[in-house]
Short mmCIF file of C-alpha atoms in Angstrom, two decimals:
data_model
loop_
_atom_site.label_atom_id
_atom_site.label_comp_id
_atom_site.label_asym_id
_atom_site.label_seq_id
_atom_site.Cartn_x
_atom_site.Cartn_y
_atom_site.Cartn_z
CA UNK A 693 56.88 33.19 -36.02
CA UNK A 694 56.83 36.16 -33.41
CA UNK A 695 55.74 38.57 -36.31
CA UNK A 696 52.53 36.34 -36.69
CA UNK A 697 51.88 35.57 -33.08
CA UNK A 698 51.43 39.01 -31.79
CA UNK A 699 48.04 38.47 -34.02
CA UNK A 700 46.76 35.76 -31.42
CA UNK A 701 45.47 37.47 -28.67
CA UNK A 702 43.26 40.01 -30.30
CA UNK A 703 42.13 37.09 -33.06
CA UNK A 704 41.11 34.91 -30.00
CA UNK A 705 39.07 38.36 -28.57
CA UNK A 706 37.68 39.08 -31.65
CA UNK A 707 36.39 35.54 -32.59
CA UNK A 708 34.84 35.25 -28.79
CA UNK A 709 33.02 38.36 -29.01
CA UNK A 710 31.19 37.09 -32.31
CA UNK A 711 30.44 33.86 -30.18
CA UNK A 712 28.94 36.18 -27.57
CA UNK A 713 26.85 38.41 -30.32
CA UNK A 714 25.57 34.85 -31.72
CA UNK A 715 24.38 33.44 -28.49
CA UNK A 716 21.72 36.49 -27.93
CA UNK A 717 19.83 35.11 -31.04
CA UNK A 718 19.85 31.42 -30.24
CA UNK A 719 16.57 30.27 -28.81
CA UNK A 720 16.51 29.37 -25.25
CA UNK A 721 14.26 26.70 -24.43
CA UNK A 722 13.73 27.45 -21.22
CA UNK A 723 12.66 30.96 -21.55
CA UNK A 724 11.17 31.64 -25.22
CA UNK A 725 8.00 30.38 -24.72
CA UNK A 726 5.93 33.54 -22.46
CA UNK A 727 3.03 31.28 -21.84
CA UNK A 728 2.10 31.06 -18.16
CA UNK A 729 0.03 27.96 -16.03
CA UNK A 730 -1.15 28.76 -12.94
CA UNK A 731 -3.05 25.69 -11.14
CA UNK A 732 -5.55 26.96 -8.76
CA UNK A 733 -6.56 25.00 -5.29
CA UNK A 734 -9.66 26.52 -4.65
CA UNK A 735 -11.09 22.70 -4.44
CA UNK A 736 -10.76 20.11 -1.83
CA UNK A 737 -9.26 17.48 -4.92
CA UNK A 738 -7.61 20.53 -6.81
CA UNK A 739 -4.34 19.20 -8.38
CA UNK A 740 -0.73 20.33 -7.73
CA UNK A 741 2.33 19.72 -9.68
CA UNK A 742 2.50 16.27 -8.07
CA UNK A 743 -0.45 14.30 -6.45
CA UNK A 744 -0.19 11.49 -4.84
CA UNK A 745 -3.57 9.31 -4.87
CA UNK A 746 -5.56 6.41 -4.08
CA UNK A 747 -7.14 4.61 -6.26
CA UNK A 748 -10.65 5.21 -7.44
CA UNK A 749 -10.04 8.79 -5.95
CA UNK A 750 -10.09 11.54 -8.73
CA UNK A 751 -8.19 14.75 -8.69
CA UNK A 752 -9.27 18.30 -10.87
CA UNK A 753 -6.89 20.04 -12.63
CA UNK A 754 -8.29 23.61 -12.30
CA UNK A 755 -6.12 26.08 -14.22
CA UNK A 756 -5.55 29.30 -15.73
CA UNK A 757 -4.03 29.61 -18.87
CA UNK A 758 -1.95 32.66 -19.96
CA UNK A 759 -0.61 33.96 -23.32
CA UNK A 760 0.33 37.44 -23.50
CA UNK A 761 1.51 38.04 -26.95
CA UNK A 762 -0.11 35.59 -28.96
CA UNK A 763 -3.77 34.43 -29.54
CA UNK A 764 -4.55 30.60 -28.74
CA UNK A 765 -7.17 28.59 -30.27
CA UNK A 766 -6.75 25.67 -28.25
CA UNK A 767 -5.74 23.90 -25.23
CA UNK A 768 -4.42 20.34 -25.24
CA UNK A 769 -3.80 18.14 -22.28
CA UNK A 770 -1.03 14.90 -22.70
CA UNK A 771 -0.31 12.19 -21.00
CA UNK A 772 3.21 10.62 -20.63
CA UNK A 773 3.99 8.15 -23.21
CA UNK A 774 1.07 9.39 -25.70
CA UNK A 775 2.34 11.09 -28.78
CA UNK A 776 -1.14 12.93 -29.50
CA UNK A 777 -3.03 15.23 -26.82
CA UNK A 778 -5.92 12.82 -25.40
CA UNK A 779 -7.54 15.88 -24.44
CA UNK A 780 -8.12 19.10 -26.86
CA UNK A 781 -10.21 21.99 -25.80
CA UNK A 782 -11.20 24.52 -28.54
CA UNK A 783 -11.00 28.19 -27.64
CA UNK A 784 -13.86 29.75 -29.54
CA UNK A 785 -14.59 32.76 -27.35
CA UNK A 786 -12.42 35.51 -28.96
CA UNK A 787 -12.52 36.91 -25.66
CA UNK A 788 -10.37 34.41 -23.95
CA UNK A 789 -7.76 34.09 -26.59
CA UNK A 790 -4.99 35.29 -23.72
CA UNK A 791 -6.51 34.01 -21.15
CA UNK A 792 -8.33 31.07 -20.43
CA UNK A 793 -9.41 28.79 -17.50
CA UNK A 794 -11.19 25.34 -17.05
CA UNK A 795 -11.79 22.37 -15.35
CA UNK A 796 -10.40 18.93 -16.21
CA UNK A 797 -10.97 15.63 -13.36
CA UNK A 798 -8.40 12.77 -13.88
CA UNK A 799 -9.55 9.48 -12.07
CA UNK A 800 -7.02 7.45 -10.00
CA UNK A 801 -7.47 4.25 -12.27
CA UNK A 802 -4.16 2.70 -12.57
CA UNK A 803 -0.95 2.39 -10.02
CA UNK A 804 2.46 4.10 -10.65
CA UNK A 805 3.41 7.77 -12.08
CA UNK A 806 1.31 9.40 -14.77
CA UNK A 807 2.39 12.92 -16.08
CA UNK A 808 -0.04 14.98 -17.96
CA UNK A 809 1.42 18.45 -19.47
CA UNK A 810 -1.39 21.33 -20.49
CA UNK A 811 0.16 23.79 -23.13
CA UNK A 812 -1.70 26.29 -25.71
CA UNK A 813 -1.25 26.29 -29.65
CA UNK A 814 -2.25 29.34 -31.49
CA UNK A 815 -4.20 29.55 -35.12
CA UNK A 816 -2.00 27.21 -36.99
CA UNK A 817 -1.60 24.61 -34.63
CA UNK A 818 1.88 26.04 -33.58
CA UNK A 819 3.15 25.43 -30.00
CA UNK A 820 3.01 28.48 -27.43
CA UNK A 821 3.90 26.57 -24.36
CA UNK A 822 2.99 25.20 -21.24
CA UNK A 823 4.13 27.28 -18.21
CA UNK A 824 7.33 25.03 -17.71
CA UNK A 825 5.18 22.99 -15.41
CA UNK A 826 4.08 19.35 -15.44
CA UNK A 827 1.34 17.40 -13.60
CA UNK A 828 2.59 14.16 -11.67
CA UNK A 829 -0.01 12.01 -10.81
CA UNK A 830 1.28 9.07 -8.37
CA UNK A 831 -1.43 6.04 -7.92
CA UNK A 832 -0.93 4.10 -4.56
CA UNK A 833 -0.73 0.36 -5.39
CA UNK A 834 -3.78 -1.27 -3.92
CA UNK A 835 -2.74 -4.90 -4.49
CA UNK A 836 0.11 -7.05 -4.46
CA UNK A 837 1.38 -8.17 -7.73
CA UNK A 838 3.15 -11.24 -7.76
CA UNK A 839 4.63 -13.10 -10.75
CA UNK A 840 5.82 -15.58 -12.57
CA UNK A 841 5.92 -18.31 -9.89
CA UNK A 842 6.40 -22.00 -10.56
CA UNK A 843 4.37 -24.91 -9.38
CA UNK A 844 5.01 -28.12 -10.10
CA UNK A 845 2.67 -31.04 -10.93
CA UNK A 846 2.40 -33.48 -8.08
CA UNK A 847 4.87 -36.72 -8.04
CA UNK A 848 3.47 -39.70 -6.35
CA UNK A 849 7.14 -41.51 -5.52
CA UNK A 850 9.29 -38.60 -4.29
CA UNK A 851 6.51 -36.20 -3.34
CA UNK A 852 9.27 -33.45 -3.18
CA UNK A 853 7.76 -31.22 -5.98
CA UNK A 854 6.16 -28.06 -5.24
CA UNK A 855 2.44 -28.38 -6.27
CA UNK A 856 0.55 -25.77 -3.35
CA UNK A 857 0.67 -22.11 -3.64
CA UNK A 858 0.23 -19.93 -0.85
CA UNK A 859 -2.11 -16.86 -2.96
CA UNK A 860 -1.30 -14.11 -0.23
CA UNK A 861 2.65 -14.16 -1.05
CA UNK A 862 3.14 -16.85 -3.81
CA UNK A 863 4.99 -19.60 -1.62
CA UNK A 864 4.74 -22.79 -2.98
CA UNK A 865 4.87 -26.10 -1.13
CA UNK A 866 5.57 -29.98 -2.07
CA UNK A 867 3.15 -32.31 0.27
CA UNK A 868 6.28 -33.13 2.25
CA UNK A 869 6.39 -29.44 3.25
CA UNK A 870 3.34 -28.35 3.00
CA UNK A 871 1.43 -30.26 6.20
CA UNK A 872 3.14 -27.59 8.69
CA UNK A 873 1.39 -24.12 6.33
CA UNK A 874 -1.26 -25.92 5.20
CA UNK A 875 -3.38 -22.97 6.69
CA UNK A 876 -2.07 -21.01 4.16
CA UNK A 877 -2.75 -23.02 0.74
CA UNK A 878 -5.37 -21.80 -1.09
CA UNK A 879 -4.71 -24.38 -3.94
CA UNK A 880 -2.36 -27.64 -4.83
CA UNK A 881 -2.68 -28.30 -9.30
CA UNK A 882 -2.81 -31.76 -10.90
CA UNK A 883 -3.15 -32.90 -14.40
CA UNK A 884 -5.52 -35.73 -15.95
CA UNK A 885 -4.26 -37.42 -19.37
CA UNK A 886 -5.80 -39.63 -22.13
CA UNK A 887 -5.26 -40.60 -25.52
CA UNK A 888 -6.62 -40.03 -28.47
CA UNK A 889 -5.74 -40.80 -32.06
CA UNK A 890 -2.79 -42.49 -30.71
CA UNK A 891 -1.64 -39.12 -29.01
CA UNK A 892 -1.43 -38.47 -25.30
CA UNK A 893 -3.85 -35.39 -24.18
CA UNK A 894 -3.54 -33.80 -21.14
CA UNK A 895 -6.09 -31.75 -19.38
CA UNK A 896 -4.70 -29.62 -16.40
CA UNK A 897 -6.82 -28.31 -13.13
CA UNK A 898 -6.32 -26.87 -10.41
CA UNK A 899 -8.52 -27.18 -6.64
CA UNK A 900 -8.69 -26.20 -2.99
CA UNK A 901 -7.67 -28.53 -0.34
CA UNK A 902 -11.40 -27.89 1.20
CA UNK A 903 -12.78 -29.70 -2.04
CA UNK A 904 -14.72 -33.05 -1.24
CA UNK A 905 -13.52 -35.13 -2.08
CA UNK A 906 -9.84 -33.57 -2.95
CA UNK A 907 -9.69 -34.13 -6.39
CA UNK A 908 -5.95 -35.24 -6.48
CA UNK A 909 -6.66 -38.36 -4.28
CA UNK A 910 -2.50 -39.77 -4.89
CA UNK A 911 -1.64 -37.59 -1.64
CA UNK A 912 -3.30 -38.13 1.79
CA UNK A 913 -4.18 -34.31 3.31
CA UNK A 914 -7.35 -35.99 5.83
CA UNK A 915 -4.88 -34.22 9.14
CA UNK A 916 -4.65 -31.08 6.60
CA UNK A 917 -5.77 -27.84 7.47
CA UNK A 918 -8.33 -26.93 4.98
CA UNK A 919 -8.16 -23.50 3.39
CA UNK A 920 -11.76 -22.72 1.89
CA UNK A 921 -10.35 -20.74 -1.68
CA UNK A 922 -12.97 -20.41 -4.39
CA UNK A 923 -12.63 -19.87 -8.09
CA UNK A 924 -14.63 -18.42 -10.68
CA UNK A 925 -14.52 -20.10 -14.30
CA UNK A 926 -11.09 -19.13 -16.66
CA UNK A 927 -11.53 -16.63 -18.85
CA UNK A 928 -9.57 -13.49 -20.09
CA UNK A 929 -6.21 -13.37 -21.53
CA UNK A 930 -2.96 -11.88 -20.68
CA UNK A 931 -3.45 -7.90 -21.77
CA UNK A 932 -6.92 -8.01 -20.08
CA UNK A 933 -4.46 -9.52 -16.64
CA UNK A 934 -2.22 -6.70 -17.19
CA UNK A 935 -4.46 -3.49 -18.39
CA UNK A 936 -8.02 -4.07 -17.03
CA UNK A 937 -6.55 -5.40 -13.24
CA UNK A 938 -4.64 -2.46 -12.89
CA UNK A 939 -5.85 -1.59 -9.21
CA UNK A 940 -7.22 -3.85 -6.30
CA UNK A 941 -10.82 -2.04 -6.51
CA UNK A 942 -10.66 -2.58 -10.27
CA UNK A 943 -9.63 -6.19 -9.32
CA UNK A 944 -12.13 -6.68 -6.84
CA UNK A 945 -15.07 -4.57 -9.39
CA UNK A 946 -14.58 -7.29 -12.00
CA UNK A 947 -14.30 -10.38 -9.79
CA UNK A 948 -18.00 -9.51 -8.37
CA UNK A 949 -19.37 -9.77 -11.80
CA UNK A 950 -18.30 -13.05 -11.79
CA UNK A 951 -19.47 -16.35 -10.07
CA UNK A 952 -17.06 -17.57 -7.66
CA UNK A 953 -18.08 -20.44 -6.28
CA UNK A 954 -15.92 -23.52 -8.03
CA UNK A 955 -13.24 -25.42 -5.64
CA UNK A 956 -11.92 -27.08 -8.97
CA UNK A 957 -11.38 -25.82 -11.94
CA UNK A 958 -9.92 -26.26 -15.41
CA UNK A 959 -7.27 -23.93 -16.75
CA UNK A 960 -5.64 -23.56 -19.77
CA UNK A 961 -2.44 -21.12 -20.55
CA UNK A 962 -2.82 -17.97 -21.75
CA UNK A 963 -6.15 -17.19 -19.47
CA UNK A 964 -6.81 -16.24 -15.87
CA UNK A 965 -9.30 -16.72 -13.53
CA UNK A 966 -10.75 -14.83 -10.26
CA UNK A 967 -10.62 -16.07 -6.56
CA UNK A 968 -12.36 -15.42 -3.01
CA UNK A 969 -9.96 -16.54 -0.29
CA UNK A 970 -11.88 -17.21 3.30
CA UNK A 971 -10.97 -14.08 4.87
CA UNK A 972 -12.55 -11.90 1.56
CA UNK A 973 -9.71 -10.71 -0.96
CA UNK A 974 -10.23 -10.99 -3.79
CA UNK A 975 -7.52 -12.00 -6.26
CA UNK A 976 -6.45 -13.05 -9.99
CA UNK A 977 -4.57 -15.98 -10.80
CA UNK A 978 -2.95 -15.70 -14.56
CA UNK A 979 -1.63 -19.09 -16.09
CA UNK A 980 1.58 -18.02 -18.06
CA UNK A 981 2.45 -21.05 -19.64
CA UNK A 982 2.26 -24.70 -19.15
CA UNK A 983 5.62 -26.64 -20.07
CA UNK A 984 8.11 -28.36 -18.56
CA UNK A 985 11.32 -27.39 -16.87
CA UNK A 986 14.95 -28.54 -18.37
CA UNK A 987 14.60 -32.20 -16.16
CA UNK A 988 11.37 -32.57 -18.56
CA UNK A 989 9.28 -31.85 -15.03
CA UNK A 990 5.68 -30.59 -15.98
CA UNK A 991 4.64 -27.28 -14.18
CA UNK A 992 2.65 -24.19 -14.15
CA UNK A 993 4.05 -20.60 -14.78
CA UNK A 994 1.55 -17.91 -12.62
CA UNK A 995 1.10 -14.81 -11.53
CA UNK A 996 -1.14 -13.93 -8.85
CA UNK A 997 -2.82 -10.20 -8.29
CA UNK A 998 -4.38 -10.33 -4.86
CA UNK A 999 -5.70 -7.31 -2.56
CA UNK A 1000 -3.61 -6.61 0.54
#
């Protein structure tokens, strides 16, 4: 055993310096690629490696693109969460094959983080890098997004259910509570039912207080302040809610090419419909679903996108 271990040490010395010779020819990530980015600010919107915007604003990404050992043949620009470029720029001047600038605006269209990366591919559509750097984009949240309240369906015996929504911050109210912030309900909801074929149908609505006469006539609101909301007609569905309302000048862009006029309305789930309030925001109210809660109460599943 001592005859063989006096092998050990200059085994263990020999075996690291092979790891050591190895290492030198494994790639490095963060230094193989030579390609260099350099983002100029020469303009008043010129973009940085993080921007912070509001929206409708637009910001330039004015660059210079650097390769100094390889040609390129393109440019491509992608945006977090994309697995394609969105952008591709063809280099077809052989004279800017190692270096290469342009111009390319990003509008402010959507809140939250977007990242766009610019790199360089060379003849065959091989990777040369992107400078290490990425391009943050931050969109400041023009509206309040509120979801996934609950209001209840009026009951005429108890009157304890909460059937008024406050649009501004999504309180709800039951008529027993609601007299003291009736200032702030924009709308209370009510269903009508009938039957046909031997099967009960229900339509569903919903109205502002300042209706005349209030539609829901089971609760007495005459000493009521009366908050002057108006609606335009449903429409939409839930991806159009989430995607195409995406900012409060985008929310308040579609809801002028709409009529709002209505104090009553009928909804449906699965569609949304724009409001005015009296002191001009302009708002979204989305109709999740329309069920019933596990004590078999009916009620109304919204969320409401208003401007601050």
């Amino acid at each position: 055993m001592k005859h063989q271990n006096k092998w050990v040490p200059a085994l263990m010395i020999a075996f690291c310096g092979w790891l050591a010779s190895c290492k030198k020819d494994v790639p490095n990530i963060f230094n193989m690629f030579d390609v260099t980015l350099e983002l100029h600010s020469d303009l008043p919107n010129a973009a940085a490696e993080y921007n912070e915007l509001n929206a409708g604003d637009s910001v330039v990404i004015d660059f210079t693109i650097n390769s100094p050992t390889k040609d390129m043949y393109q440019v491509a620009v992608l945006k977090t969460g994309a697995n394609t470029p969105y952008i591709k720029i063809p280099i077809t001047d052989e004279g800017k094959r190692r270096t290469y600038s342009d111009k390319i605006t990003l509008k402010a269209e959507k809140a939250g983080e977007t990242t766009y990366r610019v790199w360089a591919v060379d003849k065959q559509g091989v990777y040369l890098g992107d400078g290490y750097k990425q391009i943050t984009v931050n969109v400041i949240s023009d509206y309040r997004h509120l979801p996934n309240r609950q209001v209840y369906f009026p009951d005429t015996v108890g009157k304890s259910l909460n059937c008024y929504l406050s649009l501004k911050d999504a309180t709800t109210y039951s008529y027993s509570t609601g007299a003291a912030s009736s200032a702030d309900i924009d709308l209370g909801i009510y269903r009508t039912w009938s039957i046909v074929n031997g099967e009960v149908k229900y339509r569903w609505f919903i109205y502002s207080l300042s209706a005349s006469p209030v539609p829901f006539g089971a609760y007495d609101v005459s000493g009521w302040t009366k908050r002057a909301t108006l609606f335009a007609s449903p429409g939409g569905n839930a991806n159009e809610y989430r995607d195409k309302l995406a900012t409060g000048l985008a929310i308040e862009t579609e809801a002028k090419k709409k009529t709002i006029n209505l104090k009553s309305a009928e909804v449906k789930s699965g569609q949304y419909l724009f409001f005015k309030t009296p002191d001009g925001k302009y708002g979204a109210l989305m109709i999740n679903a329309i069920t019933d809660d596990y004590m078999e109460r009916p009620f109304m599943n919204v969320s409401v996108k208003i401007q601050p």
